[in-house]
């Protein structure tokens, strides 16, 4: 089985990719698995740049292929000075935990939303370093949802905003739809999985 390192400490992200890549005979390892401790200064100007910073920070620790990702969030009708952008978890210099994120973003919806909701867009950046140390990047966005001021009772650790995000087509929380509903909504990250598989030798 092939192995790759995921340059993240978010266990939920690791598990999402681990399950999907296992089908392609690829094992996803965490920083913890390899006893790697890094402190990345995510000062890039885009999600792609931050994803590259993450994978490059791991190069000296392993010869395995490395993947990393970052994201940015934009909220419709919210003033520029409080747009999260690349700093989704960091507010006024503080890194928010899952519960604090839910509280903070629901307060934004209450203040700036229309009829209790705000349309949003995620922009993702993904970076990969292969076994030959060549770098590849991939980017995509999701804008088929909005955030609401009332949170779901289901909270997935590592993905707190899924508890206040609903799909436009069925008005259901991200955390409350099953695999069949995801398929009907054409919600998956198969293009990202294909990108990884195609670049892992």
PDB file of C-alpha atoms in Angstrom:
ATOM      1  CA  UNK A   1       0.000   0.000   0.000  1.00  0.00           C
ATOM      2  CA  UNK A   2       1.237   3.476  -0.861  1.00  0.00           C
ATOM      3  CA  UNK A   3       1.559   6.057   1.891  1.00  0.00           C
ATOM      4  CA  UNK A   4       1.184   9.837   2.027  1.00  0.00           C
ATOM      5  CA  UNK A   5       1.511  12.357   4.827  1.00  0.00           C
ATOM      6  CA  UNK A   6      -1.294  14.841   5.448  1.00  0.00           C
ATOM      7  CA  UNK A   7       0.200  18.076   6.789  1.00  0.00           C
ATOM      8  CA  UNK A   8      -2.617  18.893   9.194  1.00  0.00           C
ATOM      9  CA  UNK A   9      -3.553  18.370  12.835  1.00  0.00           C
ATOM     10  CA  UNK A  10      -7.279  18.287  12.015  1.00  0.00           C
ATOM     11  CA  UNK A  11      -8.244  14.667  12.648  1.00  0.00           C
ATOM     12  CA  UNK A  12     -11.615  15.059  10.942  1.00  0.00           C
ATOM     13  CA  UNK A  13      -9.938  16.131   7.698  1.00  0.00           C
ATOM     14  CA  UNK A  14      -7.488  13.254   7.948  1.00  0.00           C
ATOM     15  CA  UNK A  15     -10.280  10.718   8.459  1.00  0.00           C
ATOM     16  CA  UNK A  16     -12.290  12.085   5.530  1.00  0.00           C
ATOM     17  CA  UNK A  17      -9.374  11.607   3.148  1.00  0.00           C
ATOM     18  CA  UNK A  18      -8.199   8.379   4.782  1.00  0.00           C
ATOM     19  CA  UNK A  19     -11.467   6.574   4.076  1.00  0.00           C
ATOM     20  CA  UNK A  20     -11.668   7.726   0.469  1.00  0.00           C
ATOM     21  CA  UNK A  21      -8.022   7.123  -0.444  1.00  0.00           C
ATOM     22  CA  UNK A  22      -7.958   3.686   1.168  1.00  0.00           C
ATOM     23  CA  UNK A  23     -10.088   2.507  -1.767  1.00  0.00           C
ATOM     24  CA  UNK A  24      -7.169   3.420  -4.028  1.00  0.00           C
ATOM     25  CA  UNK A  25      -4.645   1.518  -1.930  1.00  0.00           C
ATOM     26  CA  UNK A  26      -3.267   4.728  -0.403  1.00  0.00           C
ATOM     27  CA  UNK A  27      -2.738   5.051   3.349  1.00  0.00           C
ATOM     28  CA  UNK A  28      -2.981   8.551   4.819  1.00  0.00           C
ATOM     29  CA  UNK A  29      -0.585   9.208   7.689  1.00  0.00           C
ATOM     30  CA  UNK A  30      -0.851  12.050  10.165  1.00  0.00           C
ATOM     31  CA  UNK A  31       1.874  14.257  11.600  1.00  0.00           C
ATOM     32  CA  UNK A  32       1.346  12.393  14.854  1.00  0.00           C
ATOM     33  CA  UNK A  33       1.908   9.029  13.144  1.00  0.00           C
ATOM     34  CA  UNK A  34       5.388  10.170  12.094  1.00  0.00           C
ATOM     35  CA  UNK A  35       6.052  12.132  15.294  1.00  0.00           C
ATOM     36  CA  UNK A  36       6.406  15.358  13.303  1.00  0.00           C
ATOM     37  CA  UNK A  37       5.838  18.628  15.115  1.00  0.00           C
ATOM     38  CA  UNK A  38       5.666  21.756  12.983  1.00  0.00           C
ATOM     39  CA  UNK A  39       4.536  25.304  13.569  1.00  0.00           C
ATOM     40  CA  UNK A  40       3.666  26.792  10.197  1.00  0.00           C
ATOM     41  CA  UNK A  41       3.454  30.556   9.830  1.00  0.00           C
ATOM     42  CA  UNK A  42       0.454  30.655   7.495  1.00  0.00           C
ATOM     43  CA  UNK A  43       1.207  34.065   6.039  1.00  0.00           C
ATOM     44  CA  UNK A  44       0.332  33.279   2.432  1.00  0.00           C
ATOM     45  CA  UNK A  45      -1.946  35.544   0.448  1.00  0.00           C
ATOM     46  CA  UNK A  46      -4.215  32.717  -0.695  1.00  0.00           C
ATOM     47  CA  UNK A  47      -5.374  29.277   0.371  1.00  0.00           C
ATOM     48  CA  UNK A  48      -3.006  27.771  -2.238  1.00  0.00           C
ATOM     49  CA  UNK A  49      -0.017  29.624  -0.795  1.00  0.00           C
ATOM     50  CA  UNK A  50      -0.845  28.470   2.729  1.00  0.00           C
ATOM     51  CA  UNK A  51      -1.298  24.883   1.557  1.00  0.00           C
ATOM     52  CA  UNK A  52       2.152  25.045  -0.040  1.00  0.00           C
ATOM     53  CA  UNK A  53       3.659  26.414   3.168  1.00  0.00           C
ATOM     54  CA  UNK A  54       2.251  23.422   5.050  1.00  0.00           C
ATOM     55  CA  UNK A  55       3.624  20.744   2.726  1.00  0.00           C
ATOM     56  CA  UNK A  56       6.998  22.456   2.340  1.00  0.00           C
ATOM     57  CA  UNK A  57       7.388  22.574   6.119  1.00  0.00           C
ATOM     58  CA  UNK A  58       7.265  18.762   6.206  1.00  0.00           C
ATOM     59  CA  UNK A  59       9.736  18.021   3.401  1.00  0.00           C
ATOM     60  CA  UNK A  60      12.774  17.703   5.642  1.00  0.00           C
ATOM     61  CA  UNK A  61      11.063  15.141   7.873  1.00  0.00           C
ATOM     62  CA  UNK A  62      10.012  12.545   5.322  1.00  0.00           C
ATOM     63  CA  UNK A  63      10.527  11.294   1.781  1.00  0.00           C
ATOM     64  CA  UNK A  64       6.874  10.333   1.514  1.00  0.00           C
ATOM     65  CA  UNK A  65       4.501  12.300  -0.728  1.00  0.00           C
ATOM     66  CA  UNK A  66       2.840  15.079   1.267  1.00  0.00           C
ATOM     67  CA  UNK A  67      -0.566  16.721   0.929  1.00  0.00           C
ATOM     68  CA  UNK A  68      -1.877  19.859   2.571  1.00  0.00           C
ATOM     69  CA  UNK A  69      -4.872  22.129   2.279  1.00  0.00           C
ATOM     70  CA  UNK A  70      -6.192  25.459   3.414  1.00  0.00           C
ATOM     71  CA  UNK A  71      -9.406  27.378   2.904  1.00  0.00           C
ATOM     72  CA  UNK A  72     -10.869  30.846   2.942  1.00  0.00           C
ATOM     73  CA  UNK A  73     -14.421  31.940   3.687  1.00  0.00           C
ATOM     74  CA  UNK A  74     -16.414  34.869   2.307  1.00  0.00           C
ATOM     75  CA  UNK A  75     -19.777  36.031   3.632  1.00  0.00           C
ATOM     76  CA  UNK A  76     -22.215  38.041   1.509  1.00  0.00           C
ATOM     77  CA  UNK A  77     -23.145  41.475   2.864  1.00  0.00           C
ATOM     78  CA  UNK A  78     -20.567  41.444   5.645  1.00  0.00           C
ATOM     79  CA  UNK A  79     -18.150  44.403   5.932  1.00  0.00           C
ATOM     80  CA  UNK A  80     -14.691  43.833   4.486  1.00  0.00           C
ATOM     81  CA  UNK A  81     -12.936  44.429   7.795  1.00  0.00           C
ATOM     82  CA  UNK A  82     -14.620  41.421   9.406  1.00  0.00           C
ATOM     83  CA  UNK A  83     -14.632  39.078   6.424  1.00  0.00           C
ATOM     84  CA  UNK A  84     -12.947  35.872   7.633  1.00  0.00           C
ATOM     85  CA  UNK A  85     -11.045  35.220   4.395  1.00  0.00           C
ATOM     86  CA  UNK A  86      -8.030  33.095   5.294  1.00  0.00           C
ATOM     87  CA  UNK A  87      -8.527  33.624   9.021  1.00  0.00           C
ATOM     88  CA  UNK A  88     -11.607  31.517   9.641  1.00  0.00           C
ATOM     89  CA  UNK A  89     -10.561  30.406  13.114  1.00  0.00           C
ATOM     90  CA  UNK A  90      -8.519  33.455  14.073  1.00  0.00           C
ATOM     91  CA  UNK A  91     -10.505  36.464  15.265  1.00  0.00           C
ATOM     92  CA  UNK A  92      -8.831  39.535  16.766  1.00  0.00           C
ATOM     93  CA  UNK A  93      -5.639  37.577  17.298  1.00  0.00           C
ATOM     94  CA  UNK A  94      -7.340  34.652  19.045  1.00  0.00           C
ATOM     95  CA  UNK A  95      -7.679  31.128  17.693  1.00  0.00           C
ATOM     96  CA  UNK A  96     -11.250  29.991  18.327  1.00  0.00           C
ATOM     97  CA  UNK A  97     -12.227  26.489  19.378  1.00  0.00           C
ATOM     98  CA  UNK A  98     -15.217  24.749  17.786  1.00  0.00           C
ATOM     99  CA  UNK A  99     -17.797  26.122  20.214  1.00  0.00           C
ATOM    100  CA  UNK A 100     -16.414  29.652  19.998  1.00  0.00           C
ATOM    101  CA  UNK A 101     -16.562  29.489  16.210  1.00  0.00           C
ATOM    102  CA  UNK A 102     -20.222  28.539  16.271  1.00  0.00           C
ATOM    103  CA  UNK A 103     -20.984  31.373  18.676  1.00  0.00           C
ATOM    104  CA  UNK A 104     -18.999  33.903  16.670  1.00  0.00           C
ATOM    105  CA  UNK A 105     -20.419  33.071  13.256  1.00  0.00           C
ATOM    106  CA  UNK A 106     -24.011  32.784  14.428  1.00  0.00           C
ATOM    107  CA  UNK A 107     -23.612  36.279  15.913  1.00  0.00           C
ATOM    108  CA  UNK A 108     -22.489  37.528  12.484  1.00  0.00           C
ATOM    109  CA  UNK A 109     -25.540  35.935  10.860  1.00  0.00           C
ATOM    110  CA  UNK A 110     -27.806  37.573  13.436  1.00  0.00           C
ATOM    111  CA  UNK A 111     -26.241  40.958  12.776  1.00  0.00           C
ATOM    112  CA  UNK A 112     -25.803  40.951   9.009  1.00  0.00           C
ATOM    113  CA  UNK A 113     -28.024  38.155   7.735  1.00  0.00           C
ATOM    114  CA  UNK A 114     -31.297  38.471   5.873  1.00  0.00           C
ATOM    115  CA  UNK A 115     -34.140  36.332   7.210  1.00  0.00           C
ATOM    116  CA  UNK A 116     -31.695  34.589   9.532  1.00  0.00           C
ATOM    117  CA  UNK A 117     -29.141  33.531   6.963  1.00  0.00           C
ATOM    118  CA  UNK A 118     -26.080  34.655   4.980  1.00  0.00           C
ATOM    119  CA  UNK A 119     -24.966  33.257   1.636  1.00  0.00           C
ATOM    120  CA  UNK A 120     -21.339  32.157   1.680  1.00  0.00           C
ATOM    121  CA  UNK A 121     -18.462  30.838  -0.381  1.00  0.00           C
ATOM    122  CA  UNK A 122     -15.561  28.585   0.565  1.00  0.00           C
ATOM    123  CA  UNK A 123     -12.415  28.783  -1.557  1.00  0.00           C
ATOM    124  CA  UNK A 124     -10.063  25.833  -1.090  1.00  0.00           C
ATOM    125  CA  UNK A 125      -6.394  25.446  -1.880  1.00  0.00           C
ATOM    126  CA  UNK A 126      -4.679  22.072  -2.062  1.00  0.00           C
ATOM    127  CA  UNK A 127      -0.975  21.298  -2.451  1.00  0.00           C
ATOM    128  CA  UNK A 128       0.882  18.055  -3.074  1.00  0.00           C
ATOM    129  CA  UNK A 129       4.575  17.177  -3.102  1.00  0.00           C
ATOM    130  CA  UNK A 130       5.250  13.856  -4.796  1.00  0.00           C
ATOM    131  CA  UNK A 131       8.026  11.356  -4.119  1.00  0.00           C
ATOM    132  CA  UNK A 132      10.278  13.205  -6.595  1.00  0.00           C
ATOM    133  CA  UNK A 133       9.665  16.446  -4.639  1.00  0.00           C
ATOM    134  CA  UNK A 134       7.696  18.061  -7.447  1.00  0.00           C
ATOM    135  CA  UNK A 135       4.922  20.406  -6.343  1.00  0.00           C
ATOM    136  CA  UNK A 136       1.357  20.454  -7.630  1.00  0.00           C
ATOM    137  CA  UNK A 137      -1.625  22.596  -6.632  1.00  0.00           C
ATOM    138  CA  UNK A 138      -5.381  22.469  -7.049  1.00  0.00           C
ATOM    139  CA  UNK A 139      -8.130  24.925  -6.137  1.00  0.00           C
ATOM    140  CA  UNK A 140     -11.923  24.827  -6.029  1.00  0.00           C
ATOM    141  CA  UNK A 141     -14.823  26.674  -4.448  1.00  0.00           C
ATOM    142  CA  UNK A 142     -18.205  25.842  -2.910  1.00  0.00           C
ATOM    143  CA  UNK A 143     -21.046  28.357  -2.914  1.00  0.00           C
ATOM    144  CA  UNK A 144     -24.112  26.112  -2.762  1.00  0.00           C
ATOM    145  CA  UNK A 145     -24.904  26.928   0.862  1.00  0.00           C
ATOM    146  CA  UNK A 146     -25.685  29.563   3.435  1.00  0.00           C
ATOM    147  CA  UNK A 147     -25.087  29.974   7.168  1.00  0.00           C
ATOM    148  CA  UNK A 148     -27.913  30.305   9.657  1.00  0.00           C
ATOM    149  CA  UNK A 149     -28.227  31.749  13.146  1.00  0.00           C
ATOM    150  CA  UNK A 150     -29.451  28.535  14.775  1.00  0.00           C
ATOM    151  CA  UNK A 151     -26.989  25.666  15.103  1.00  0.00           C
ATOM    152  CA  UNK A 152     -27.741  22.008  14.515  1.00  0.00           C
ATOM    153  CA  UNK A 153     -27.630  19.713  17.529  1.00  0.00           C
ATOM    154  CA  UNK A 154     -24.986  17.672  15.704  1.00  0.00           C
ATOM    155  CA  UNK A 155     -21.448  19.041  15.957  1.00  0.00           C
ATOM    156  CA  UNK A 156     -18.562  17.372  14.158  1.00  0.00           C
ATOM    157  CA  UNK A 157     -15.247  18.113  15.827  1.00  0.00           C
ATOM    158  CA  UNK A 158     -12.937  19.931  13.441  1.00  0.00           C
ATOM    159  CA  UNK A 159     -15.824  21.104  11.249  1.00  0.00           C
ATOM    160  CA  UNK A 160     -17.860  23.373  13.540  1.00  0.00           C
ATOM    161  CA  UNK A 161     -19.294  25.539  10.767  1.00  0.00           C
ATOM    162  CA  UNK A 162     -20.993  22.491   9.281  1.00  0.00           C
ATOM    163  CA  UNK A 163     -23.369  22.835  12.242  1.00  0.00           C
ATOM    164  CA  UNK A 164     -24.626  26.221  11.034  1.00  0.00           C
ATOM    165  CA  UNK A 165     -24.337  25.644   7.270  1.00  0.00           C
ATOM    166  CA  UNK A 166     -27.269  24.496   5.143  1.00  0.00           C
ATOM    167  CA  UNK A 167     -27.439  23.458   1.507  1.00  0.00           C
ATOM    168  CA  UNK A 168     -29.554  25.738  -0.645  1.00  0.00           C
ATOM    169  CA  UNK A 169     -31.260  22.910  -2.517  1.00  0.00           C
ATOM    170  CA  UNK A 170     -32.753  21.072   0.439  1.00  0.00           C
ATOM    171  CA  UNK A 171     -32.342  23.466   3.392  1.00  0.00           C
ATOM    172  CA  UNK A 172     -30.598  20.763   5.422  1.00  0.00           C
ATOM    173  CA  UNK A 173     -27.573  21.168   7.676  1.00  0.00           C
ATOM    174  CA  UNK A 174     -24.291  19.805   6.360  1.00  0.00           C
ATOM    175  CA  UNK A 175     -24.116  17.517   9.403  1.00  0.00           C
ATOM    176  CA  UNK A 176     -27.596  16.093   8.914  1.00  0.00           C
ATOM    177  CA  UNK A 177     -27.600  14.695   5.396  1.00  0.00           C
ATOM    178  CA  UNK A 178     -26.819  11.083   4.554  1.00  0.00           C
ATOM    179  CA  UNK A 179     -24.731   9.638   1.736  1.00  0.00           C
ATOM    180  CA  UNK A 180     -27.746   9.198  -0.550  1.00  0.00           C
ATOM    181  CA  UNK A 181     -28.686  12.848  -0.149  1.00  0.00           C
ATOM    182  CA  UNK A 182     -25.080  13.881  -0.803  1.00  0.00           C
ATOM    183  CA  UNK A 183     -25.146  11.887  -4.019  1.00  0.00           C
ATOM    184  CA  UNK A 184     -28.365  13.582  -5.154  1.00  0.00           C
ATOM    185  CA  UNK A 185     -26.827  16.971  -4.406  1.00  0.00           C
ATOM    186  CA  UNK A 186     -23.653  15.956  -6.239  1.00  0.00           C
ATOM    187  CA  UNK A 187     -21.624  16.671  -3.100  1.00  0.00           C
ATOM    188  CA  UNK A 188     -18.282  14.955  -2.883  1.00  0.00           C
ATOM    189  CA  UNK A 189     -14.616  15.709  -3.334  1.00  0.00           C
ATOM    190  CA  UNK A 190     -13.979  13.087  -5.992  1.00  0.00           C
ATOM    191  CA  UNK A 191     -12.075  15.624  -8.106  1.00  0.00           C
ATOM    192  CA  UNK A 192      -9.627  16.226  -5.241  1.00  0.00           C
ATOM    193  CA  UNK A 193      -9.259  12.491  -4.639  1.00  0.00           C
ATOM    194  CA  UNK A 194      -8.544  12.002  -8.354  1.00  0.00           C
ATOM    195  CA  UNK A 195      -5.965  14.798  -8.206  1.00  0.00           C
ATOM    196  CA  UNK A 196      -4.141  12.998  -5.379  1.00  0.00           C
ATOM    197  CA  UNK A 197      -4.333   9.565  -6.980  1.00  0.00           C
ATOM    198  CA  UNK A 198      -3.075  10.892 -10.323  1.00  0.00           C
ATOM    199  CA  UNK A 199      -0.002  12.474  -8.708  1.00  0.00           C
ATOM    200  CA  UNK A 200       1.016   9.672  -6.358  1.00  0.00           C
ATOM    201  CA  UNK A 201       3.360   7.310  -8.110  1.00  0.00           C
TER     202      UNK A 201
END
